Every structure is written in structure tokens, then in C-alpha cells.
CSV table of N, CA and C in Angstrom, one decimal:
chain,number,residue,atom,x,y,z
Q,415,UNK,N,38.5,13.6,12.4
Q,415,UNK,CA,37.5,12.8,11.7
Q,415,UNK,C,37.4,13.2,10.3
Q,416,UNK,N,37.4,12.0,9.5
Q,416,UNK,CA,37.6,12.4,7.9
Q,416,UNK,C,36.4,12.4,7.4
Q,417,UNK,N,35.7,13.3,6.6
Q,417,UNK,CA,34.1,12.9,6.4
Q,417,UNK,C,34.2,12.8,4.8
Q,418,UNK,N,33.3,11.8,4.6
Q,418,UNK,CA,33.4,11.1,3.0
Q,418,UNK,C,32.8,12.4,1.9
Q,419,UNK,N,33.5,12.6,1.1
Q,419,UNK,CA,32.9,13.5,0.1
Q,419,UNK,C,32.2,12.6,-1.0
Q,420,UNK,N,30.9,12.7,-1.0
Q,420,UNK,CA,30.0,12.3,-2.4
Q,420,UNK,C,30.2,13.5,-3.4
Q,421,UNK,N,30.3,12.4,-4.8
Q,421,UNK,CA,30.3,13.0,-6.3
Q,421,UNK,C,28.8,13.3,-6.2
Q,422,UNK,N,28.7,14.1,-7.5
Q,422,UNK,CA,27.7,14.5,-7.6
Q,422,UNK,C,26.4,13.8,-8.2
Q,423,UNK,N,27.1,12.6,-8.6
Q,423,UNK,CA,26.5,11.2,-8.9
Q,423,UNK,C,25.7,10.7,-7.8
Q,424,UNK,N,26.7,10.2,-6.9
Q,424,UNK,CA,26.2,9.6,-5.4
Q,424,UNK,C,25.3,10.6,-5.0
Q,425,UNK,N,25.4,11.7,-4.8
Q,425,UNK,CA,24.4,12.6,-3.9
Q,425,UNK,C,22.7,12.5,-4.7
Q,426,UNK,N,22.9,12.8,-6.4
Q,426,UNK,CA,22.1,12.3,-7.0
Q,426,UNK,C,20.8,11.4,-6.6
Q,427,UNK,N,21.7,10.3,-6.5
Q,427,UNK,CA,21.4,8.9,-6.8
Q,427,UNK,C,20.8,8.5,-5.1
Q,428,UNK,N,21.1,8.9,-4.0
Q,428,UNK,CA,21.1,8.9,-2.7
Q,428,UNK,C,19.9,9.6,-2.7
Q,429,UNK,N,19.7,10.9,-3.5
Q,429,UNK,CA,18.3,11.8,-3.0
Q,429,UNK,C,17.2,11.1,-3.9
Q,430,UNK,N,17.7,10.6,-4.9
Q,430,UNK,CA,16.5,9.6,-5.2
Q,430,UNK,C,15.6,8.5,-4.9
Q,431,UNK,N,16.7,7.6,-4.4
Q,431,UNK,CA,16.6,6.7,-3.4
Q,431,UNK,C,15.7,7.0,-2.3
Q,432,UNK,N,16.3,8.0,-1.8
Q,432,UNK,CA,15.3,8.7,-0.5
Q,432,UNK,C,13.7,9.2,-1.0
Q,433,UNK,N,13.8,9.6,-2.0
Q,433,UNK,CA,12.1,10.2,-2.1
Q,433,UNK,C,11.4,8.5,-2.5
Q,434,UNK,N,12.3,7.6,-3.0
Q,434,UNK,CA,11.6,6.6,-3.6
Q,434,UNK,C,11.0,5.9,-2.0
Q,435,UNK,N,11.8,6.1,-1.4
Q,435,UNK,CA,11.6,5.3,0.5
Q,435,UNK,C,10.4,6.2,0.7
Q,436,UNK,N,10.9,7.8,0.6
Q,436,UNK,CA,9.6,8.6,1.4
Q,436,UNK,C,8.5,8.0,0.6
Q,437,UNK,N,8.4,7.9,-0.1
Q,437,UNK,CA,6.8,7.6,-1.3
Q,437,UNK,C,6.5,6.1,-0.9
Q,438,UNK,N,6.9,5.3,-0.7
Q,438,UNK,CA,6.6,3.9,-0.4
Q,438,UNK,C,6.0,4.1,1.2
Q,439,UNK,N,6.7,4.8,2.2
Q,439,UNK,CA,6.2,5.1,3.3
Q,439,UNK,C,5.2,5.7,3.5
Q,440,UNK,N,4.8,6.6,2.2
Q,440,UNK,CA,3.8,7.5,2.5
Q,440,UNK,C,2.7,6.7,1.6
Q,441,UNK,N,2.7,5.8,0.9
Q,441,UNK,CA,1.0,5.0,0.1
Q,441,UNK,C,1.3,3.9,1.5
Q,442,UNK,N,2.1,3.4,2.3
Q,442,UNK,CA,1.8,2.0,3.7
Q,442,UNK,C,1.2,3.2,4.4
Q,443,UNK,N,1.2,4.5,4.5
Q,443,UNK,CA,0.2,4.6,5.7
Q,443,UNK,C,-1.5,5.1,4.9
Q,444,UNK,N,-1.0,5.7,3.7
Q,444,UNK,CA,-2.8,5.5,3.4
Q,444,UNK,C,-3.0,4.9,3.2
Q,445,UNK,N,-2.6,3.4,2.8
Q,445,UNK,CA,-3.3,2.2,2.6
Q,445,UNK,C,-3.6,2.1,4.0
Q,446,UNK,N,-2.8,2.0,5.0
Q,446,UNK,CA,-3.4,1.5,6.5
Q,446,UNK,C,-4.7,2.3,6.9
Q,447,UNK,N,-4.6,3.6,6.8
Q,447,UNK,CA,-5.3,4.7,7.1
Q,447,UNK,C,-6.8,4.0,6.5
Q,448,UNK,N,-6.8,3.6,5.1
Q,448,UNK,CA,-7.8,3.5,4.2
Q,448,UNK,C,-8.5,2.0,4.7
Q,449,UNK,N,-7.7,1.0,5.0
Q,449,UNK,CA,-8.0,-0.6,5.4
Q,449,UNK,C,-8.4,0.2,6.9
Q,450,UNK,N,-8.1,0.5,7.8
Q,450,UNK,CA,-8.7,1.0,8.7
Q,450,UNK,C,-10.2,1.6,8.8
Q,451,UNK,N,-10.4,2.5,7.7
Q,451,UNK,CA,-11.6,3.5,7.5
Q,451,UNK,C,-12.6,2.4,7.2
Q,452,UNK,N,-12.5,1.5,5.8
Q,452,UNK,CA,-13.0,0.4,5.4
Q,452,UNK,C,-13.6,-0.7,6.4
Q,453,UNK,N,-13.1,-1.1,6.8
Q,453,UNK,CA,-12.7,-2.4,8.6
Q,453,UNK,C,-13.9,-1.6,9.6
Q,454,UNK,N,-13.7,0.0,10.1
Q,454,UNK,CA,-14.4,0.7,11.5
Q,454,UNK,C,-16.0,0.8,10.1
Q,455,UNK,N,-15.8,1.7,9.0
Q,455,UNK,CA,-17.0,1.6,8.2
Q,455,UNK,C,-18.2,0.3,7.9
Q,456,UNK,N,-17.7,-0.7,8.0
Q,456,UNK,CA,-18.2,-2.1,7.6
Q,456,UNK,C,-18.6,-2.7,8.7
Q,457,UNK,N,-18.4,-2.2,9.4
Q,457,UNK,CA,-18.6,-3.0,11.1
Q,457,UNK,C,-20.1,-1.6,11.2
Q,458,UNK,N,-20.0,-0.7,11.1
Q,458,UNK,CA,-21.0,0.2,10.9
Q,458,UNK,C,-22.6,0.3,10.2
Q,459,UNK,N,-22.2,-0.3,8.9
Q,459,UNK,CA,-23.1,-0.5,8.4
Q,459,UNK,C,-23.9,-1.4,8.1
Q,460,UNK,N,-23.3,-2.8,8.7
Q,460,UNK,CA,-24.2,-4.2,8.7
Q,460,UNK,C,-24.6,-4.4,10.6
């Protein structure tokens, strides 16, 4: 089995890519987290 060698470009460019995914993944759950808190709080106080 032949395994692909990335330049040091591509590896780069791939781990950027990835924290850019992690960081979009990680503000969709505090925004959920926070639309959630907002939603159970408001039903609370009226």
C-alpha cells in the first residue's frame, strides 16, 4: 500500500483548514447551547 506524501504546503494548508472546521463547530454549539439557555430562560420568566 502506497501512502501519499504531502509537501509541506499541503500539510500546511490541510491544518488550517481543520482548525477553520474546528472553530465553526465550536461557535454552532455555543450558539445552540446559548439559543437553548435563552428559549428554557424566557419560558421562565413570563
Amino acid at each position: 500500500m502506497d501512502l501519499v506524501k504531502l509537501t509541506e504546503k499541503q500539510m500546511k494548508s490541510r491544518r488550517n483548514r481543520n482548525i477553520a472546521l474546528g472553530l465553526v463547530l465550536a461557535g454552532l454549539v455555543v450558539l445552540f447551547y446559548v439559543m437553548a439557555i435563552v428559549k428554557i430562560g424566557g419560558g421562565m420568566a413570563g
